[in-house]
XYZ file of C-alpha atoms in Angstrom:
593
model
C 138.616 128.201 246.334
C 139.565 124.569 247.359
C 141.152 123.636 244.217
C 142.727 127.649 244.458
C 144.387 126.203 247.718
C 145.980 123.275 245.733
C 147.170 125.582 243.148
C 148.658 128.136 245.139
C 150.420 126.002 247.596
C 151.863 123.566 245.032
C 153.409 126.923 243.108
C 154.886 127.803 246.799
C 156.116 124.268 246.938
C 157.588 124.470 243.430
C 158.846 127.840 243.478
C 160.892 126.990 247.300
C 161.990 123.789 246.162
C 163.423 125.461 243.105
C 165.290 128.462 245.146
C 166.563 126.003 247.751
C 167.766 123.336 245.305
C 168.242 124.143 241.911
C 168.966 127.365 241.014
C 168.790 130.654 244.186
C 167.896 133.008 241.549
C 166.534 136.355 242.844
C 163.362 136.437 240.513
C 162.137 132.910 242.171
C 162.514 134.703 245.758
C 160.180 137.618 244.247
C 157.760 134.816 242.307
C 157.616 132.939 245.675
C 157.338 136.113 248.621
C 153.919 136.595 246.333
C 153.006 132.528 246.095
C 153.520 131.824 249.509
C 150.986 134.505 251.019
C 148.151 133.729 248.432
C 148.664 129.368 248.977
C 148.400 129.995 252.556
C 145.399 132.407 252.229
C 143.782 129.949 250.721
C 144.950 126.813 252.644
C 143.409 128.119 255.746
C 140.539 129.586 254.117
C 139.530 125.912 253.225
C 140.559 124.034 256.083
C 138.699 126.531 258.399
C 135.785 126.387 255.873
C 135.525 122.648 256.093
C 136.299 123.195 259.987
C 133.093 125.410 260.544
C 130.730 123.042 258.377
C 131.638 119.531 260.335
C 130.721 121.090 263.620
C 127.759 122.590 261.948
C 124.204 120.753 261.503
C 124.116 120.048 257.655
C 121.047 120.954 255.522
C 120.386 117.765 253.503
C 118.213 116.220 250.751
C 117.833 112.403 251.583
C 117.620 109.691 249.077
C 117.572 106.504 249.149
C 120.442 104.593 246.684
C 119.184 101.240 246.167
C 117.239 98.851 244.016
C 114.251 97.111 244.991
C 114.417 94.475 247.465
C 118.108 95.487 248.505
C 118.990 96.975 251.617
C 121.577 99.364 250.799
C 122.666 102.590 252.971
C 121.289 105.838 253.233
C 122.820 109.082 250.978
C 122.665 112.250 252.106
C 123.006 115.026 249.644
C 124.482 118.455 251.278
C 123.572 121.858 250.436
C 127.396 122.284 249.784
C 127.588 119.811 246.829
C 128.831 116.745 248.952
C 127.586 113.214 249.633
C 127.643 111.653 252.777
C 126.984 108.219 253.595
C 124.514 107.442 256.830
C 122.948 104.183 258.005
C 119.629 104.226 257.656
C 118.778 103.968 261.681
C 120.445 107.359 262.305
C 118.069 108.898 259.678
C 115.158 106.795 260.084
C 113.053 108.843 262.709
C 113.875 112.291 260.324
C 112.560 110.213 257.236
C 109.406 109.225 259.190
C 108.146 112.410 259.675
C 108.811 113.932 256.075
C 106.391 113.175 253.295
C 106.793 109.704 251.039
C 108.577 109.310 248.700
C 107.524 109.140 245.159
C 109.175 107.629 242.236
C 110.199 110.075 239.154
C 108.057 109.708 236.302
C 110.849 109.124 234.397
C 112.557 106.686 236.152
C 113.047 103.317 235.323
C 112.979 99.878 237.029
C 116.109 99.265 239.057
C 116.891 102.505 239.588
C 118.004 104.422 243.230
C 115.160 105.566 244.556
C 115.122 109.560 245.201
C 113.312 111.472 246.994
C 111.272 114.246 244.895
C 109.851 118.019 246.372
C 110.525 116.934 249.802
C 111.488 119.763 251.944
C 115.115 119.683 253.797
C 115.307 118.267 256.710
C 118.543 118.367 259.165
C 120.823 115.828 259.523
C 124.031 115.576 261.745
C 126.900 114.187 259.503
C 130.693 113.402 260.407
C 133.179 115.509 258.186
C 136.624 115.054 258.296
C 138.847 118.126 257.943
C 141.225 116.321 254.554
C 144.460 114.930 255.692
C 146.322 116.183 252.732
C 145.022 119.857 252.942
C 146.626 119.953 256.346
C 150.183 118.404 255.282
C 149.600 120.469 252.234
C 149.232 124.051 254.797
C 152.370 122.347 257.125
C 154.345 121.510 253.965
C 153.813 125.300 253.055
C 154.944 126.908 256.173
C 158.274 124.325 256.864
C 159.477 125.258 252.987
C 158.556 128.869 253.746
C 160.893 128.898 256.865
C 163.172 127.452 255.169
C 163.454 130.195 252.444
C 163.493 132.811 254.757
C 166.233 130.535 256.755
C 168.604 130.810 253.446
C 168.044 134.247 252.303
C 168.288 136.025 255.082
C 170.969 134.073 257.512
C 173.373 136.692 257.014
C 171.328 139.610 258.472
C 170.339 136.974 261.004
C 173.656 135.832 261.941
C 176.472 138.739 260.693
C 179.477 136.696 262.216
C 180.707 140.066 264.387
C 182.356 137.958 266.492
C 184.160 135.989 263.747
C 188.220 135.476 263.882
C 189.843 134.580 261.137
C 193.914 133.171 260.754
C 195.241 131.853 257.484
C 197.968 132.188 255.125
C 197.401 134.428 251.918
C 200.557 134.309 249.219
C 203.236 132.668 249.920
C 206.706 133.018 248.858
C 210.139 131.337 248.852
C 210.915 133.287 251.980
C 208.048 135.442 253.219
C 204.448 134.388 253.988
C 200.928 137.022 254.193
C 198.951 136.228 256.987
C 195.250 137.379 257.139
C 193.541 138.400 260.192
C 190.661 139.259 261.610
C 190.127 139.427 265.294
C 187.047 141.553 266.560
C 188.215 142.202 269.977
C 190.311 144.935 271.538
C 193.095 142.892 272.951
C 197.028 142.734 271.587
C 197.922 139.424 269.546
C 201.079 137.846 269.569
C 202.210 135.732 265.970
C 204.843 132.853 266.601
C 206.027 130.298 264.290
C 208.261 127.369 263.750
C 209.251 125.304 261.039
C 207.398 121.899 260.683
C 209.310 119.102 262.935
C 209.769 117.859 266.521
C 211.117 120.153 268.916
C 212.020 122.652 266.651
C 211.641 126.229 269.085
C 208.824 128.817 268.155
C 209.844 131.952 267.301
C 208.033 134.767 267.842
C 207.274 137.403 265.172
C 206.470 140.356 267.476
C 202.901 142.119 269.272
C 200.534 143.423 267.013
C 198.187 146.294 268.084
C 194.583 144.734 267.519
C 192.661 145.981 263.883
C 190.308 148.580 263.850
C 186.702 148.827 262.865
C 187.771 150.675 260.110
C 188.985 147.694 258.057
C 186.152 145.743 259.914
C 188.841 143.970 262.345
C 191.290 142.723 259.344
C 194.613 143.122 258.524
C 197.320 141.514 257.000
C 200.990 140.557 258.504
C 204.202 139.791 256.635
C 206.126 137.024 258.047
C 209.786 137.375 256.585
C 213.277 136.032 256.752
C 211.816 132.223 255.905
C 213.065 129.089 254.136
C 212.418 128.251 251.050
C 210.280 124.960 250.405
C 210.411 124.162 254.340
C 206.790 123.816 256.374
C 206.101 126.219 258.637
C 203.147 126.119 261.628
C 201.936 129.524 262.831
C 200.047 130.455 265.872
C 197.914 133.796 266.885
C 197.569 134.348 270.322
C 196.151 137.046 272.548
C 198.274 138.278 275.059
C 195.548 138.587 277.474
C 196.983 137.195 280.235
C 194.788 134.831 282.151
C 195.480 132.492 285.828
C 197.157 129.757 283.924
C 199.263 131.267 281.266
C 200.776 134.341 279.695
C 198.842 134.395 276.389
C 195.560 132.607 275.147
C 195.783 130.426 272.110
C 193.261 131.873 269.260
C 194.101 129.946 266.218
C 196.514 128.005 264.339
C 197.956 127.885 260.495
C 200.279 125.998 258.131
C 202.222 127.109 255.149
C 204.932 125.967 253.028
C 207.098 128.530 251.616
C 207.825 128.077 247.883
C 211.158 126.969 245.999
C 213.588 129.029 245.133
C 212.556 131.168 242.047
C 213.389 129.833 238.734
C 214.569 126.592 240.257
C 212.762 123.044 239.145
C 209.764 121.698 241.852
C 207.016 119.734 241.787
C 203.450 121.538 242.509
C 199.684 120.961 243.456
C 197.197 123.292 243.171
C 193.409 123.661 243.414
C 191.168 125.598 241.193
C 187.669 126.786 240.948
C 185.533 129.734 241.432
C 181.914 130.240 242.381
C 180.645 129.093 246.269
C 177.348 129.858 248.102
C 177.484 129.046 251.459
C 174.677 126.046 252.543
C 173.500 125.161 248.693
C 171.988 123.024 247.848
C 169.966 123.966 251.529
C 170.284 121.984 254.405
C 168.397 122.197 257.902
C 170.968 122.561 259.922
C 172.484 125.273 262.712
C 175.877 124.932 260.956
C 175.877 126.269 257.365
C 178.828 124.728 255.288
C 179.999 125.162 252.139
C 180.367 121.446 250.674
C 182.911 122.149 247.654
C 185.402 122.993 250.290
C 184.745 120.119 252.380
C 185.282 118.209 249.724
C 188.553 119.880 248.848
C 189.466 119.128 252.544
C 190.495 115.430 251.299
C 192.934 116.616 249.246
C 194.141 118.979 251.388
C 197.699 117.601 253.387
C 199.054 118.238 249.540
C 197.936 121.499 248.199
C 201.009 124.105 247.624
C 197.719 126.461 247.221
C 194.053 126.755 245.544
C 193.648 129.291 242.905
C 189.911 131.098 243.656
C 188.823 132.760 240.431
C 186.331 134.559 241.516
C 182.047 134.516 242.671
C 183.594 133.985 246.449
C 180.151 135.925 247.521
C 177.247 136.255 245.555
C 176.117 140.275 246.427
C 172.553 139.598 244.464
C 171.779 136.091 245.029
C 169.143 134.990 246.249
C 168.661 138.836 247.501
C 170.629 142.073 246.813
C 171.026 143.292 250.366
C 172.440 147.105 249.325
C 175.261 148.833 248.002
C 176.973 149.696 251.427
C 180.423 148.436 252.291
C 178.892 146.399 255.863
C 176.604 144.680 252.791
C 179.204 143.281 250.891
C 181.147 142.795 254.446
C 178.491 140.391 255.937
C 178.693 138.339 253.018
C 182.694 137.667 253.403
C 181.828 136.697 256.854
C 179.187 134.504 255.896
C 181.895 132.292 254.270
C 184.265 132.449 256.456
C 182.048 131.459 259.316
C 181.674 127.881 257.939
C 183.508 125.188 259.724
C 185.185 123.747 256.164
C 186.243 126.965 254.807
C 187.892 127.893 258.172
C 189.666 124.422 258.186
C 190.600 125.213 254.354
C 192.321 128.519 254.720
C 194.171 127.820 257.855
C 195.637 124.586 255.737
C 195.952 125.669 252.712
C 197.008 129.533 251.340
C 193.923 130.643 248.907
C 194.853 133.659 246.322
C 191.898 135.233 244.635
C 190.369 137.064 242.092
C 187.280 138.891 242.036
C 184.471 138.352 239.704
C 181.033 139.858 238.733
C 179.546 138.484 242.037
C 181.565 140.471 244.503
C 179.943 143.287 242.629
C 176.658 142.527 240.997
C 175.701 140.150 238.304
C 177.637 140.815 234.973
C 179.273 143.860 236.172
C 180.868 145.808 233.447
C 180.385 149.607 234.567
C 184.190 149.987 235.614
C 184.441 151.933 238.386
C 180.726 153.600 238.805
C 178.997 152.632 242.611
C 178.784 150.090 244.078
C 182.397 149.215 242.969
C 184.226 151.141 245.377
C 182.427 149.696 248.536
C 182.445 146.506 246.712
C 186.492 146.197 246.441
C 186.314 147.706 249.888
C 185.465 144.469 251.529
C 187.097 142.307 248.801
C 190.418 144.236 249.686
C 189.753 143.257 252.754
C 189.172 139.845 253.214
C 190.696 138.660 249.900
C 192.897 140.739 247.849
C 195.380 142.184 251.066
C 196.950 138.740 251.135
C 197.328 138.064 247.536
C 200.942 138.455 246.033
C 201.849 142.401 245.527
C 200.462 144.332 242.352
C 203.763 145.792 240.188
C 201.536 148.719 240.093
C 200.034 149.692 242.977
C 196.032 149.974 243.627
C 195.737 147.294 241.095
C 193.876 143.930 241.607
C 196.115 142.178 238.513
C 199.047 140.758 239.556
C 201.540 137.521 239.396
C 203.920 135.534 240.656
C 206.276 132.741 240.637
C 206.490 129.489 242.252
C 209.842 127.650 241.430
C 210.122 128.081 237.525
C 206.155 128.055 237.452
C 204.821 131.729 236.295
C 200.968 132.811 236.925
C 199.424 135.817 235.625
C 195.977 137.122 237.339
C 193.893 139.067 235.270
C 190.843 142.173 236.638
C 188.360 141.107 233.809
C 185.782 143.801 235.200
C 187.353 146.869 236.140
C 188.488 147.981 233.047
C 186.276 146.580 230.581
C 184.093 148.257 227.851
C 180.574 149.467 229.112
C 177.995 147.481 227.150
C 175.245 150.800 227.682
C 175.880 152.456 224.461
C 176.635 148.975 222.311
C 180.042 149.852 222.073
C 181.486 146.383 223.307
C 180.590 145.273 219.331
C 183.433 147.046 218.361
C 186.220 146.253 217.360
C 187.836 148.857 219.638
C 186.166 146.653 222.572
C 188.413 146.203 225.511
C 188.346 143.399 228.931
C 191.770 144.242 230.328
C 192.185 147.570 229.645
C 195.405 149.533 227.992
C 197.167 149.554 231.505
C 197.091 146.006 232.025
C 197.111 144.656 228.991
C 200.649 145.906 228.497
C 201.618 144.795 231.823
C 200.558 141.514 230.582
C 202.702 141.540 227.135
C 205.414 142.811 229.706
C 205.276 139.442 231.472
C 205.095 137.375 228.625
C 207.890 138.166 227.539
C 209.881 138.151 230.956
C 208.898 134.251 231.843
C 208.593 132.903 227.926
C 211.682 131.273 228.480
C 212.416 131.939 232.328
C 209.861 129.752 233.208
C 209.252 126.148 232.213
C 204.949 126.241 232.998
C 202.812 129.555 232.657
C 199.295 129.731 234.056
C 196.996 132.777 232.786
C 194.494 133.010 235.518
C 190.447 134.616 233.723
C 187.294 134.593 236.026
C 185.922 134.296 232.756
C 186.126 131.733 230.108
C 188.550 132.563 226.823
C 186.721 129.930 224.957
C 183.766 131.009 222.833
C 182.256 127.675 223.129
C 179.709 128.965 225.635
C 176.643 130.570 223.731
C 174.615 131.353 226.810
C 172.285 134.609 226.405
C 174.589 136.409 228.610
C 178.045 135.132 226.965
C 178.559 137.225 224.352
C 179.160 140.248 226.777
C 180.623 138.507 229.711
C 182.508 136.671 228.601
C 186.103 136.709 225.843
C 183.226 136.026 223.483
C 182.266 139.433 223.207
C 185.503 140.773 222.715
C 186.609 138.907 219.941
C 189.422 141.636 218.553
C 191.667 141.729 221.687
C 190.919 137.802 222.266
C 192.570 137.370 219.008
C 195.435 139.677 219.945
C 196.302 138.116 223.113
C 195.867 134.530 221.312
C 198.579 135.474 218.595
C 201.282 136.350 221.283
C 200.679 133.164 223.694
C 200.778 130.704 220.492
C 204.317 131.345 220.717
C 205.086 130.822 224.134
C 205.427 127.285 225.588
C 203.696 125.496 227.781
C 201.243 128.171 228.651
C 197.421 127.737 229.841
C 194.432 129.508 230.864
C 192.395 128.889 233.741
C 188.834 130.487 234.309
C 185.235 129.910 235.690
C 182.285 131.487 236.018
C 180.151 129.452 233.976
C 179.104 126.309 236.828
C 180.272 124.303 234.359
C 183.392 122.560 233.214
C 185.464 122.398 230.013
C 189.194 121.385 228.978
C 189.814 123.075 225.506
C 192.369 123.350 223.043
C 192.247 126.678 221.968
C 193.334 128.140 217.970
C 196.907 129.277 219.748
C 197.316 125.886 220.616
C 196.593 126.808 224.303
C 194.577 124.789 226.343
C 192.074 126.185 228.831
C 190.558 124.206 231.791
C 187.815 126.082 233.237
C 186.244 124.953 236.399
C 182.797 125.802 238.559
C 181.314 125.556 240.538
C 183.454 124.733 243.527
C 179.927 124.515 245.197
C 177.051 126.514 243.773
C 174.272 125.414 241.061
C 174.547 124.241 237.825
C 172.013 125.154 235.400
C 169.361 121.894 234.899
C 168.656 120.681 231.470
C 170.500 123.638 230.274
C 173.304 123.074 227.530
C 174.789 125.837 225.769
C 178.057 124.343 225.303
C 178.995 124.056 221.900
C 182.176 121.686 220.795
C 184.725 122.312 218.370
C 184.023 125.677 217.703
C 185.628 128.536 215.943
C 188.635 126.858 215.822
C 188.593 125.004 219.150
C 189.154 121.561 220.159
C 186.793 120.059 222.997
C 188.845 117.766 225.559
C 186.407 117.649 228.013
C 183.001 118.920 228.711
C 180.941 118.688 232.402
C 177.713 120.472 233.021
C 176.050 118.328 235.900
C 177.051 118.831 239.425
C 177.321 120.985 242.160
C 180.706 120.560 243.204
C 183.575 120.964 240.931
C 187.225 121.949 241.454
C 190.447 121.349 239.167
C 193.645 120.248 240.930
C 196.627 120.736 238.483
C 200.286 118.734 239.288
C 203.156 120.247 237.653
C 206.347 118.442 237.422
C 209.278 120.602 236.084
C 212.190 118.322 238.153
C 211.923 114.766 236.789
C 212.580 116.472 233.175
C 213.558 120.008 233.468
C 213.461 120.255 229.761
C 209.665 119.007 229.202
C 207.621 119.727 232.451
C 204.381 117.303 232.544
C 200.914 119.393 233.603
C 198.371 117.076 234.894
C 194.509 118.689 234.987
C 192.434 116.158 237.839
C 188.590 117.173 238.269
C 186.602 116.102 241.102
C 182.889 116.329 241.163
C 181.070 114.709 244.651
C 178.976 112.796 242.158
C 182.264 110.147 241.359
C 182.891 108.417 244.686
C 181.715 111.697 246.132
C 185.053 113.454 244.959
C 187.438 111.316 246.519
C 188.873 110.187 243.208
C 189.327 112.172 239.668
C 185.827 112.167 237.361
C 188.257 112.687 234.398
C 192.015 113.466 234.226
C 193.781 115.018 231.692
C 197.612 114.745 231.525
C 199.461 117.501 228.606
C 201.959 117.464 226.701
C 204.954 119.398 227.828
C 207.197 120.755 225.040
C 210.889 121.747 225.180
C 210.766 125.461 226.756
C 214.131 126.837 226.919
């Protein structure tokens, strides 16, 4: 059972490491909850073993190993297998009294000398419980704490008492601010433009949210100026002995251009973040993709989030209920970079299969409902309005820059009955995929840049086991459809993730995709299924390693109004830990009106 101990705890060790570092799936939590009890099982059951036989007197067969006319040390061979060395004073009054020893018939000259039929005689030996078996059993239990520490932080710290302040979309003269204050006191919202002494203006009381909406809700600050800087400021109106109203927390904006007009943008973009991965020991989880983004942040117009902003099923599916998926949004939000982030910088969002359950694709059976729920609430209230209402697609404008999000997972074909391999196979649905042709049409040549925002990629260069359902892959017929329309209109690109890994591609249409992830989450080891130049497709760019990875796109439609330049950037913490580009991409704008 000794070597058992080895065995087991260097599974636990593997299995932990594995979880905590490389890749949080929910089958290594299983494979390790049953390692972990058998390696420490058999841990103790050695060490206390060994424990109980050094204090005990030890049964022994004594020989002699030397050769004639040498004095060498005594042997002593245990009745549990082992050899222990003793002088031969300590054992010198116990040999005396036992018979002589004999040599072996068999022996031959020169060899050790061993004692033959003489009964056992009791000998007190020195055993050392083994160093490593103890570091081996501490080793164990630190890594198990650990595990427990990452999994289960959120029902160990649900962030009731978390407030959240930050600016959602953004317009040329209204912003969406997101709250969430968990206390039954009346806020006050003021605001000023960016400057010295300009005067705060106040934006009115606001009764405090409900536990209904789990303490959220969303504001619209109107009548603003267009591409000015604004600061905000929530305060409680709980009065107090040295002033009126209590300072909470603080935001900044800046409203966008006037629509149609030519600007100059920056934007992030990324999907995919797990709060505290790769695991850290610490008190304060963070989520490192965003404090890297926090370099770049005094420029950011916005980030683009495409989706995995929780992960509902990894490392452990809590439930289905909506304080489940709630607990999660906290989780993020309680880290001290992502609250920075999102009071600097406005975030829009889509959802992906993560906000649901891995690969989601049953439309809108349970847990959907509770899922978008908590989604609504944290992340899709302060995203620009849906055209049609109750619907997560939507888009905007920023200047004479168009974006289009897509809902790849509502509305697309179940996979149950194998009808996704049809040709009749659907992602976006009838609804929206006619609101889509809608829009391309409206901004084709309204606007000088287009941005098509997928949480999935369009390329089919990924060949993963999973890709040719969750991905454009496996919907090759309405791919092809929507590829045929944005051939024609210029200056359009796609932007996706999902895949925690990164890829610039040219696209049959001519379209280029850059799709980006993880902002911070794992990226598969040793695992390629990438494949360039494709079906078509041309390969710019391909990343796999790295756990942090974000896209920041500049867009220049004012030095040339007629050819806008589109600049891709991506940062990864392993290139001068993201404080410069890993690879930059700059494309070629063509005449659009």
């Amino acid at each position: 059972f000794m070597d058992s101990a080895y065995a087991a705890g260097i599974l636990h060790l593997v299995l932990g490491s594995f979880l905590l570092w490389i890749v949080p799936a929910q089958l290594v939590f299983f494979a390790d909850l049953v390692a972990f009890p058998v390696s420490l099982f058999f841990s103790v059951r050695s060490i206390v073993s060994i424990w109980c036989l050094k204090k005990a007197p030890t049964t022994a067969h004594v020989y002699i190993d030397k050769k004639e006319g040498e004095e060498e040390p005594l042997h002593v061979q245990a009745n549990d297998g082992s050899t222990t060395v003793v002088a031969q004073t300590t054992a010198r009054s116990s040999i005396r009294n036992h018979q002589a020893t004999k040599r072996s018939k068999d022996s031959i000259p020169g060899a050790p000398l061993r004692a033959q039929n003489n009964p056992p005689m009791i000998i007190e030996t020195k055993r050392k419980v083994p160093l490593m078996r103890v570091i081996m059993l501490v080793a164990q239990l630190a890594l198990f704490a650990m595990v427990l520490d990452f999994v289960y932080r959120p029902l160990v710290f649900p962030g009731k008492d978390l407030v959240v302040f930050r600016p959602g979309y953004v317009s040329h003269e209204a912003a969406k601010l997101h709250i969430r204050y968990p206390r039954q006191e009346h806020l006050e919202i003021r605001y000023r433009a960016s400057g010295q002494n300009m005067p705060w203006e106040s934006a009115g009381g606001l009764d405090p949210p409900t536990e209904l909406t789990d303490f959220t809700t969303t504001v619209d600050l109107v009548n603003l100026r267009p591409s000015t800087k604004y600061q905000v400021e929530l305060l409680s109106s709980q009065a107090t002995v040295r002033a009126d109203a209590v300072l909470l927390e603080t935001a900044e904006f800046k409203t966008a251009p006037t629509p149609h007009s030519p600007t100059r943008m920056r934007f992030g973009t990324g999907s995919c973040i797990k709060p505290n991965f790769p695991y850290q020991l610490t008190t304060s989880p963070d989520i490192y993709g965003f404090a890297s983004m926090l370099d770049h942040s005094d420029n950011l117009d916005m980030i683009m989030f495409m989706g995995d902003f929780i992960y509902a099923d990894v490392p452990l599916y809590f439930g289905t209920t909506v304080e489940d998926y709630r607990r999660l949004y906290r989780q993020v939000y309680m880290t001290k970079s992502a609250r920075r982030l999102v009071s600097r910088v406005p975030m829009l969002h889509v959802y992906d299969d993560h906000e649901i359950k891995n690969n989601w694709h049953n439309q809108n059976d349970a847990p959907m409902g509770n899922a978008m729920v908590a989604y609504s609430e944290y992340n899709g209230a302060p995203n620009p309005p849906a055209e049609l209402p109750g619907r997560s697609f939507y888009n905007f404008t920023h200047g004479n820059i168009a974006f289009y999000a897509w809902d790849t997972r509502r509305y697309r074909t179940r996979w149950e009955d194998g009808s996704e391999k049809s040709s009749e196979a659907t992602m976006l649905g009838d609804e929206q995929k006619t609101d889509f042709i809608r829009w391309l049409a409206k901004v084709n040549h309204t606007a000088a840049v287009k941005f098509v925002i997928s949480s999935v990629p369009v390329t089919t260069a990924w060949s993963n086991f999973d890709s040719g359902q969750d991905t454009w892959r496996g919907y090759p017929t309405e791919r092809n459809e929507i590829l045929e329309l944005t051939k024609y209109v210029p200056n359009l690109f796609f932007l996706s993730g999902d895949r925690h890994e990164m890829a610039a591609v040219e696209l049959p249409s001519g379209n280029i995709e850059f799709s980006t992830s993880p902002i911070s989450q794992f990226t598969f080891p040793f695992v390629g299924k990438f494949k360039r130049n494709v079906d078509g497709e041309k390969t710019l760019h391909y990343r796999r390693p790295g756990h942090v990875k974000y896209g920041i796109i500049d867009v220049d439609t004012q030095t040339d109004p007629d050819i806008p330049r589109i600049t891709y950037s991506l940062y990864t913490t392993d290139v001068d830990n993201g404080l410069r580009p890993a690879w930059t991409y700059e494309a070629k704008g063509i005449p659009w009106v």
